[in-house]
Coordinates of C-alpha atoms in Angstrom, one line a residue:
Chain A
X1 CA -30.0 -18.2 18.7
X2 CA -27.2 -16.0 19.2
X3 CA -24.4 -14.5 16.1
X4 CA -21.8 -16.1 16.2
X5 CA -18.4 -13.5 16.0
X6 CA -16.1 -16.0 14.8
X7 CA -17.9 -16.9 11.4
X8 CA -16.9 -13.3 9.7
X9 CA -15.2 -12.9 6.5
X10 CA -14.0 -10.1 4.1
X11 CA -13.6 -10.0 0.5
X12 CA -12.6 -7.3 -1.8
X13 CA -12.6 -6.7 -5.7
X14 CA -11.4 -4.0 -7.9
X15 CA -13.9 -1.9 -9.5
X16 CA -12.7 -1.0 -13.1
X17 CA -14.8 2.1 -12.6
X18 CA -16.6 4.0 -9.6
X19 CA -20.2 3.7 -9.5
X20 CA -20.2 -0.3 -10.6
X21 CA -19.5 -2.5 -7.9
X22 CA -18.4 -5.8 -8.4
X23 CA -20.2 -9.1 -8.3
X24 CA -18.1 -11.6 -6.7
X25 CA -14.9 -11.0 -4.3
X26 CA -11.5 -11.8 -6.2
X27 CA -9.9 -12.3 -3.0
X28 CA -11.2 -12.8 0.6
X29 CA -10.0 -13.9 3.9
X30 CA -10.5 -13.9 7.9
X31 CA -9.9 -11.5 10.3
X32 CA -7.8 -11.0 13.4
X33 CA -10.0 -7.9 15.0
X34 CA -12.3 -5.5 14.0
X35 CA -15.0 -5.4 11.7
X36 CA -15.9 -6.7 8.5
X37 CA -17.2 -3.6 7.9
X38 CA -18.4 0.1 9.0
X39 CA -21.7 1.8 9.1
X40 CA -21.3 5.5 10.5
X41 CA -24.8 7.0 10.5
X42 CA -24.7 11.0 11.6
X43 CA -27.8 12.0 13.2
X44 CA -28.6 14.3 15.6
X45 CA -31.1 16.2 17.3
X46 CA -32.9 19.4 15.5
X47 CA -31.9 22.5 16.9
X48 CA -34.8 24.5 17.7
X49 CA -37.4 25.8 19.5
X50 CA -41.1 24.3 20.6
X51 CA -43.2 24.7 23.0
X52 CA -41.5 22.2 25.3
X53 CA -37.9 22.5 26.4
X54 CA -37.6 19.1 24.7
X55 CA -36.4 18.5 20.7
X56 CA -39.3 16.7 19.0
X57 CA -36.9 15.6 16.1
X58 CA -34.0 14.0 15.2
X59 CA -32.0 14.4 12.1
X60 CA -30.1 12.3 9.9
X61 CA -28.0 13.6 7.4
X62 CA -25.1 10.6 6.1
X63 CA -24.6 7.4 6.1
X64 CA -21.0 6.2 5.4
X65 CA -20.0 2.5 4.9
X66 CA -16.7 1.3 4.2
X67 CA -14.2 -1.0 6.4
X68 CA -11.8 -1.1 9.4
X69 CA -10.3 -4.4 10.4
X70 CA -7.2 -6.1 10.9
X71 CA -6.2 -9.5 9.4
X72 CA -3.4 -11.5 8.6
X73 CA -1.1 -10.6 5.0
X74 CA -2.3 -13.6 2.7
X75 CA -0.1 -14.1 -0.2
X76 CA -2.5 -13.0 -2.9
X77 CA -5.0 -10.7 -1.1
X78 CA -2.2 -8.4 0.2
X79 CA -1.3 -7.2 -3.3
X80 CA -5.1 -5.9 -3.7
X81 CA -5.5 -4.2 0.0
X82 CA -1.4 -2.7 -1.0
X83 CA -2.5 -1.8 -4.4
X84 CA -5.3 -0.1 -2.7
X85 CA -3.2 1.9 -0.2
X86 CA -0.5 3.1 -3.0
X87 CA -2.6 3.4 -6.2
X88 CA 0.0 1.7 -8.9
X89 CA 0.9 -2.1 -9.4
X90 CA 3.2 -3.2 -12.1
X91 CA 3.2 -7.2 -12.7
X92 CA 6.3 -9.1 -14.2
X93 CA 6.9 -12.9 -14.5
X94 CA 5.2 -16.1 -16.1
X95 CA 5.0 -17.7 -12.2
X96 CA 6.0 -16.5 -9.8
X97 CA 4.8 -13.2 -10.3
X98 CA 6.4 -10.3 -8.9
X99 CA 3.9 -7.1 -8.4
X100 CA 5.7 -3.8 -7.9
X101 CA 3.2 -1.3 -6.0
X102 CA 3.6 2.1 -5.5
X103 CA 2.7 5.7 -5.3
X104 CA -0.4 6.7 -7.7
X105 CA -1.9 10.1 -7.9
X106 CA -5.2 8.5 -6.9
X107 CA -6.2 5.3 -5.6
X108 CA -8.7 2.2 -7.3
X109 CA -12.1 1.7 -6.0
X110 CA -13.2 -1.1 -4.6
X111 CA -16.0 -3.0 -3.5
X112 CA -15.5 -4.7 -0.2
X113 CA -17.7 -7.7 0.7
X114 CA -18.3 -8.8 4.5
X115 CA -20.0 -12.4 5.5
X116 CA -21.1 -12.2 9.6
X117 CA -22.9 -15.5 10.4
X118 CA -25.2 -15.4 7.3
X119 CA -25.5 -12.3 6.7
X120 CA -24.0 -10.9 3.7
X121 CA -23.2 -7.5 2.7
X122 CA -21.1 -5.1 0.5
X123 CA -19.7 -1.9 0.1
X124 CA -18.7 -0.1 -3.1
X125 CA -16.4 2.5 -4.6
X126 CA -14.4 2.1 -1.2
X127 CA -11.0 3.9 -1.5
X128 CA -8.3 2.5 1.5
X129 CA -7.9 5.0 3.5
X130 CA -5.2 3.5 5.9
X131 CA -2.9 0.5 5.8
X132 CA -0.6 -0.4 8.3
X133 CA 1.7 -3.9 8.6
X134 CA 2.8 -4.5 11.7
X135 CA 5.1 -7.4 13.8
X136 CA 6.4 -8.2 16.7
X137 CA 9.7 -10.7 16.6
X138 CA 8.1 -13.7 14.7
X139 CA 4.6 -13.1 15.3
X140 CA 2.9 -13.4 12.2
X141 CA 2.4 -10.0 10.2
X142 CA -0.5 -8.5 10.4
X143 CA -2.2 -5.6 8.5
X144 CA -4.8 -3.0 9.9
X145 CA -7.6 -2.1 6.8
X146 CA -9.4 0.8 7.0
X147 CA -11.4 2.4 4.0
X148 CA -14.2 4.9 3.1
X149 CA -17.4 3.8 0.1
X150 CA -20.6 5.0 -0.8
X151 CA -22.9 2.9 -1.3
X152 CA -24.0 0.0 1.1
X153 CA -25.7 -3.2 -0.2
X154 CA -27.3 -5.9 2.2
X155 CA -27.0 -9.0 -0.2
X156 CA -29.9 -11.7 0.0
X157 CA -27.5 -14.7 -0.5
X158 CA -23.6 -15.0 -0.3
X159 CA -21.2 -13.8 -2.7
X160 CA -18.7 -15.9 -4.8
X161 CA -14.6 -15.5 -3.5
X162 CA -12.5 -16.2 -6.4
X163 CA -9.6 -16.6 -4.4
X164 CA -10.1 -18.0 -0.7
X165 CA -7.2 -17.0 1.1
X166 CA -9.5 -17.9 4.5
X167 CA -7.2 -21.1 5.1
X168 CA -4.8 -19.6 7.5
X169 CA -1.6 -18.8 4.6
X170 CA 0.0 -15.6 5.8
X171 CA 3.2 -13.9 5.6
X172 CA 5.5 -14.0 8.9
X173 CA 8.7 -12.7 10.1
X174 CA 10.4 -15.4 9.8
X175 CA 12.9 -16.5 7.2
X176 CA 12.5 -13.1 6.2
X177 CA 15.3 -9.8 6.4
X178 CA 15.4 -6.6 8.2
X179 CA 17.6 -3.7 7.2
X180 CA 17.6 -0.4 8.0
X181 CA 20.2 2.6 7.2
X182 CA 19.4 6.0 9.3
X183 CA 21.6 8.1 6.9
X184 CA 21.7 6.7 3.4
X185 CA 25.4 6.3 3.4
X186 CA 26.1 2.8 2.5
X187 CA 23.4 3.6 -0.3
X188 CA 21.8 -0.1 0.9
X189 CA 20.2 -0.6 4.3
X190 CA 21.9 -2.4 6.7
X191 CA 20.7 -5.9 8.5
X192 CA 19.6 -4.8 11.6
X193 CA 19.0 -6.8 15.0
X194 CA 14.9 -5.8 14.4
X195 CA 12.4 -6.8 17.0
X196 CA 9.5 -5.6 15.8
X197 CA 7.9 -2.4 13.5
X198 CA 5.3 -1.0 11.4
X199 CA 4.9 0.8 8.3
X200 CA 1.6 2.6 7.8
X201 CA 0.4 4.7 4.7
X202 CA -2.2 7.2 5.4
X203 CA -4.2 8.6 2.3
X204 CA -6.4 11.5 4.3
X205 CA -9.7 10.2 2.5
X206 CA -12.8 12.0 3.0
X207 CA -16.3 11.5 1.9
X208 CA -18.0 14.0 -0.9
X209 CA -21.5 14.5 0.5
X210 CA -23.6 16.4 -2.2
X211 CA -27.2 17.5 -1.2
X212 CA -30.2 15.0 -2.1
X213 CA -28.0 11.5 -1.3
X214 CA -27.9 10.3 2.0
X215 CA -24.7 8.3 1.2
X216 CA -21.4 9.9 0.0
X217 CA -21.1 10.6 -3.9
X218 CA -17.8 10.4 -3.7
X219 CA -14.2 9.2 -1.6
X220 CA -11.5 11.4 -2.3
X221 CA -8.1 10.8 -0.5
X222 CA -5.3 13.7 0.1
X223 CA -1.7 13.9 0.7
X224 CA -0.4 10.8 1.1
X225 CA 1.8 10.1 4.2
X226 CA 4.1 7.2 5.3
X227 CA 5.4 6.7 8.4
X228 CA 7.4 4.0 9.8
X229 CA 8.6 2.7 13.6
X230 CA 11.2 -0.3 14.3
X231 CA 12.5 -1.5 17.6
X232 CA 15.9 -2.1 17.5
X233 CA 18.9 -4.2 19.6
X234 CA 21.4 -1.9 18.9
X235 CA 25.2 -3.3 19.7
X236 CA 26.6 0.4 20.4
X237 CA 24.3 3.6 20.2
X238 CA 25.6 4.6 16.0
X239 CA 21.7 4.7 15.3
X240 CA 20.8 6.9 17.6
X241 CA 24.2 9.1 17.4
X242 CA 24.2 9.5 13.7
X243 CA 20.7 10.6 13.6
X244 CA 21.4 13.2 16.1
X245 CA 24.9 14.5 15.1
X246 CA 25.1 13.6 11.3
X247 CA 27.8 10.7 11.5
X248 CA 28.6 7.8 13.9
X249 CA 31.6 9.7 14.9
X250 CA 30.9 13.2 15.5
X251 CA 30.4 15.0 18.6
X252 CA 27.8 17.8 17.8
X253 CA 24.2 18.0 17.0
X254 CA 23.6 18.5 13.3
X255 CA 21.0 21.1 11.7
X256 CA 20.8 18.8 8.6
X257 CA 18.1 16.2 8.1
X258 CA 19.6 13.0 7.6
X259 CA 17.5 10.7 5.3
X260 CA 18.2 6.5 5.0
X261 CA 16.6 4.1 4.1
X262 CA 14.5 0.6 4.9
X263 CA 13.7 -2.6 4.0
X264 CA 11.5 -5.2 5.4
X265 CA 11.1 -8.6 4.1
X266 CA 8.6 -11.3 5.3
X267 CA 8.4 -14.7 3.6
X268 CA 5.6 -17.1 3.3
X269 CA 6.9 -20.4 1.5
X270 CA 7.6 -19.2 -1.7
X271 CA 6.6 -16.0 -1.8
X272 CA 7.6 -13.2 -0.4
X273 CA 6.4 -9.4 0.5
X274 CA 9.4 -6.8 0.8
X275 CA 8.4 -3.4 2.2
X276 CA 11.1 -0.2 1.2
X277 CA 11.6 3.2 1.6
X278 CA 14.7 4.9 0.3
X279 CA 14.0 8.3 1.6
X280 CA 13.2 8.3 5.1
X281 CA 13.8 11.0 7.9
X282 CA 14.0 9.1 11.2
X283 CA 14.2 10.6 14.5
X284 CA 15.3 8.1 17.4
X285 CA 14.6 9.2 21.6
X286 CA 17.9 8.5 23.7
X287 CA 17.2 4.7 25.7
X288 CA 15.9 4.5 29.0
X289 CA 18.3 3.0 31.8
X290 CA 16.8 0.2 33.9
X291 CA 18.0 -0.9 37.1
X292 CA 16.7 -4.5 36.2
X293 CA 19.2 -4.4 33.6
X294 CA 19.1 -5.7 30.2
X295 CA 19.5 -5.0 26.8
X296 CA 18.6 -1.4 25.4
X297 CA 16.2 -0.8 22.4
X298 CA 16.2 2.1 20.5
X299 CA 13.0 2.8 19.0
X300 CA 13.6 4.2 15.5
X301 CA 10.3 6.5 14.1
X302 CA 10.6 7.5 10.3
X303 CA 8.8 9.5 7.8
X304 CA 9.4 7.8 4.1
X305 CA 8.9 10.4 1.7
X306 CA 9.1 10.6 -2.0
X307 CA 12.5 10.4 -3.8
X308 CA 12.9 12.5 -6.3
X309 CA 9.2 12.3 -7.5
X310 CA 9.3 8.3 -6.8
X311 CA 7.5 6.9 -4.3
X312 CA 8.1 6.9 -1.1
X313 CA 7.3 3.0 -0.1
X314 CA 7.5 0.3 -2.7
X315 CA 6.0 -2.9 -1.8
X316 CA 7.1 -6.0 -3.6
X317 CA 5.3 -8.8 -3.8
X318 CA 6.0 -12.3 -5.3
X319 CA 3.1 -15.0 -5.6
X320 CA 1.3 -17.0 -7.5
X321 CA -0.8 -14.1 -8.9
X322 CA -0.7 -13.3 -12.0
X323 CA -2.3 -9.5 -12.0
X324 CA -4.9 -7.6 -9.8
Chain B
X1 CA 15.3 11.6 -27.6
X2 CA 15.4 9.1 -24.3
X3 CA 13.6 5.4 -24.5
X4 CA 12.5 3.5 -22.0
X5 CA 14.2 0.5 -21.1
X6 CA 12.2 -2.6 -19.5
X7 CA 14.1 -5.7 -18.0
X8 CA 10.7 -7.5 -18.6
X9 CA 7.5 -7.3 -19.7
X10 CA 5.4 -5.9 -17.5
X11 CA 1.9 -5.1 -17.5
X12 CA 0.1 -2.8 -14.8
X13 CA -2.2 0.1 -14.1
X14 CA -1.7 3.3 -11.9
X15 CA -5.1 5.1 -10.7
X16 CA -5.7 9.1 -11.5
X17 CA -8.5 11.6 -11.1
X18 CA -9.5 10.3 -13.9
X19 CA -9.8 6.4 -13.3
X20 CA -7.1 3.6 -13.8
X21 CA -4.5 3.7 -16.5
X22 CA -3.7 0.5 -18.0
X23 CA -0.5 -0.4 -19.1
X24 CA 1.7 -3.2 -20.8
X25 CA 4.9 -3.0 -22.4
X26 CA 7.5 -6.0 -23.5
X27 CA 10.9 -6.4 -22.6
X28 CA 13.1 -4.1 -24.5
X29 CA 13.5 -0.8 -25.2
X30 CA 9.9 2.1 -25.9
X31 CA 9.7 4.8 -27.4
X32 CA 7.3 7.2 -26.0
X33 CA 4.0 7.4 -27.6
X34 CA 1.7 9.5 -26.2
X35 CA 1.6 7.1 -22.9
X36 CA 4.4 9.2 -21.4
X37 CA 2.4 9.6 -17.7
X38 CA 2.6 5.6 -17.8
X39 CA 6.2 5.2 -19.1
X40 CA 6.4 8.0 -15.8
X41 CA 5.1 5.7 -13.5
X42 CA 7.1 2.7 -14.8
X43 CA 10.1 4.9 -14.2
X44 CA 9.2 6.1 -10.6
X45 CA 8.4 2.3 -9.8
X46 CA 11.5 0.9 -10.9
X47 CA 10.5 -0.9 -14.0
X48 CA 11.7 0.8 -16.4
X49 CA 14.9 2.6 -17.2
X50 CA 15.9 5.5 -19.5
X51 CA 18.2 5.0 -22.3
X52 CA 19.6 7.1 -25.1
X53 CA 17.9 6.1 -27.9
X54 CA 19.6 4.4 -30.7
X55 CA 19.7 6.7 -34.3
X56 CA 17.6 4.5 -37.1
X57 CA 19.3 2.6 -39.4
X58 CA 18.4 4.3 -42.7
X59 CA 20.2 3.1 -45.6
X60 CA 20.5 6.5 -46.3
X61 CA 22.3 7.7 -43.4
X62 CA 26.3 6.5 -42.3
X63 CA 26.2 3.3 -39.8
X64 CA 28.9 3.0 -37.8
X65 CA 30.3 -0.7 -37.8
X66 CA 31.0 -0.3 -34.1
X67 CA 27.3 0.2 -34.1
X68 CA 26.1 -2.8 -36.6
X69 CA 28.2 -4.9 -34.8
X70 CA 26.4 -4.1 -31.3
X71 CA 23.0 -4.6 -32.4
X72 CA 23.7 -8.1 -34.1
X73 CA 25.4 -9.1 -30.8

């Protein structure tokens, strides 16, 4: 009897320290593509001589499990997989809640839990290594996972979701606002004729192997980078000229790099999942011509960084949730 | 010496080198107390504010009325 792709799930807790993984999976959900999660075993063959002009051996030094998938942004589970991408949450409110993440020095570990047709597994002390949220018009949102652990565990039975999120609830576009400013001027981003973007945070994770443990010892992320892209209908070329010259009225390049600011807001019933920068550097290319014809779109790129020691992307999230 | 000014109560945690720092603070105004890296990270998130904080009220020291008359508003 063949496995059947389409009966996969992912789950995810936070470990209050590394080395204990959880038990059950506070949140879990579907997927859209990918994996529910990664095995990377490193072998190769032993370099050396013999008597033949064949190796004889193979060997294997790591094996690194984690995750890399891509799913929709469920109203509670996003919080986790953003609070694992930043490394700081703050909660207010009695209900809704509003969750303020951003920027830590490091990031929580987790332990990742993956269902594949009756199979069951999970993987702890994961640390996200990328996020991304991306949309297209009023596609639903959807968010690219990827994350580094230690230890794999290939469960005899299936694990408890506290929080089932697998019923198809999920941010979209629409009802939602777009605003973007390329120079900071108006101190507030602008609504902007948006067709479609990402945001991605990168945290440069890499596995710690120490000598004797065939699995990593440790996941240990680096500098943190955001970077941003947006597609814009632009009803005169100000975006693009500003960026280039300084202002939306002058006539020569500038030396000076210009930083704005973005906000992205995606709504799902009652709650709602804002993404913001208010220190980005955005570069924009000049618009093809088309002889077809039709509407231009400048395609805005932007690198968020931190603001005066802040962070440089706050996401807001409002739900039912009361903490993570 | 500067207080930090929350709009609500909030309660978080930030991650370090050295695993996750807990935090929770009521509305109002906090004085640091040794948790100044979390009243930080309140700050950089856009929790909290910070305020000039207010002298004590000692008996023994002068109160303005401008002052009295603040605080019981």
């Amino acid at each position: 009897m063949a496995v059947q792709s389409a009966l996969a799930l992912v789950g995810a807790a936070k470990q209050s320290v590394k080395g204990t993984a959880g038990t059950t999976a506070t949140f879990g959900h579907g997927l859209t593509d990918g994996a529910i999660m990664t095995v990377e075993v490193d072998q190769s063959i032993e370099e050396h001589t013999s008597g033949t002009r064949a190796s004889g051996d193979v060997n294997r030094t790591a094996i690194t499990a984690g995750v890399d998938f891509t799913c929709r942004a469920h109203p509670k589970s996003i919080g986790l997989w953003s609070y694992g991408a930043l490394g700081g949450i703050a909660s207010t409110g009695a209900g809704p809640y509003t969750h303020t993440i951003t920027l830590g020095s490091d990031l929580p570990y987790l332990t990742t839990f993956g269902t594949l047709a009756g199979n069951y597994f999970k993987v702890q002390d994961v640390k996200v290594d990328s996020l991304a949220y991306k949309w297209n018009a009023n596609d639903p949102l959807e968010v690219s996972v990827a994350g580094m652990g230690t230890q794999l565990a290939i469960l005899a039975s299936n694990y408890t979701t506290t929080n089932d999120e697998s019923n198809a609830v999920y941010f979209t576009p629409v009802g939602g606002t777009f605003s973007v400013d390329v120079d900071g001027a108006s101190g507030t981003a602008a609504t902007a004729k948006i067709n479609g973007g990402e945001v991605s945070i990168a945290n440069n994770a890499d596995s710690v192997m120490v000598s004797g443990t065939i699995y990593p010892d440790d996941i240990v992320v680096g500098r943190q980078e955001v970077e941003c892209s947006f597609d814009v209908t632009p009803d005169d070329l100000n975006l693009w000229r500003t960026i280039v010259t300084g202002t939306s009225a002058a006539t020569s390049v500038s030396s000076a790099v210009l930083y704005g600011t973005f906000s992205m807001a995606f709504s799902n019933g009652t709650n709602t999942l804002t993404l913001a920068a208010t220190r980005v550097a955005f570069t924009c290319d000049f618009p093809d011509a088309d002889p077809a014809g039709g509407t231009i779109t400048l395609s805005l790129a932007g690198l968020a960084v931190s603001n005066a020691g802040a962070t440089p992307l706050t996401v807001t999230l409002v739900n039912s949730q009361a903490s993570y | 010496m500067s207080a930090y000014k929350f709009d609500n109560a909030v309660k978080g945690e930030f991650a370090t080198s050295e695993g996750l720092v807990e935090f929770e603070y009521p509305a109002g105004e906090v004085m640091p107390k040794g948790d100044e890296d979390a009243l930080a990270f309140c700050l950089s998130a856009g929790v909290a504010s910070i305020v000039e904080s207010k002298p004590s009220s000692k008996k023994s020291e002068p109160v303005a009325v401008a002052d009295v008359t603040t605080e019981e508003n």
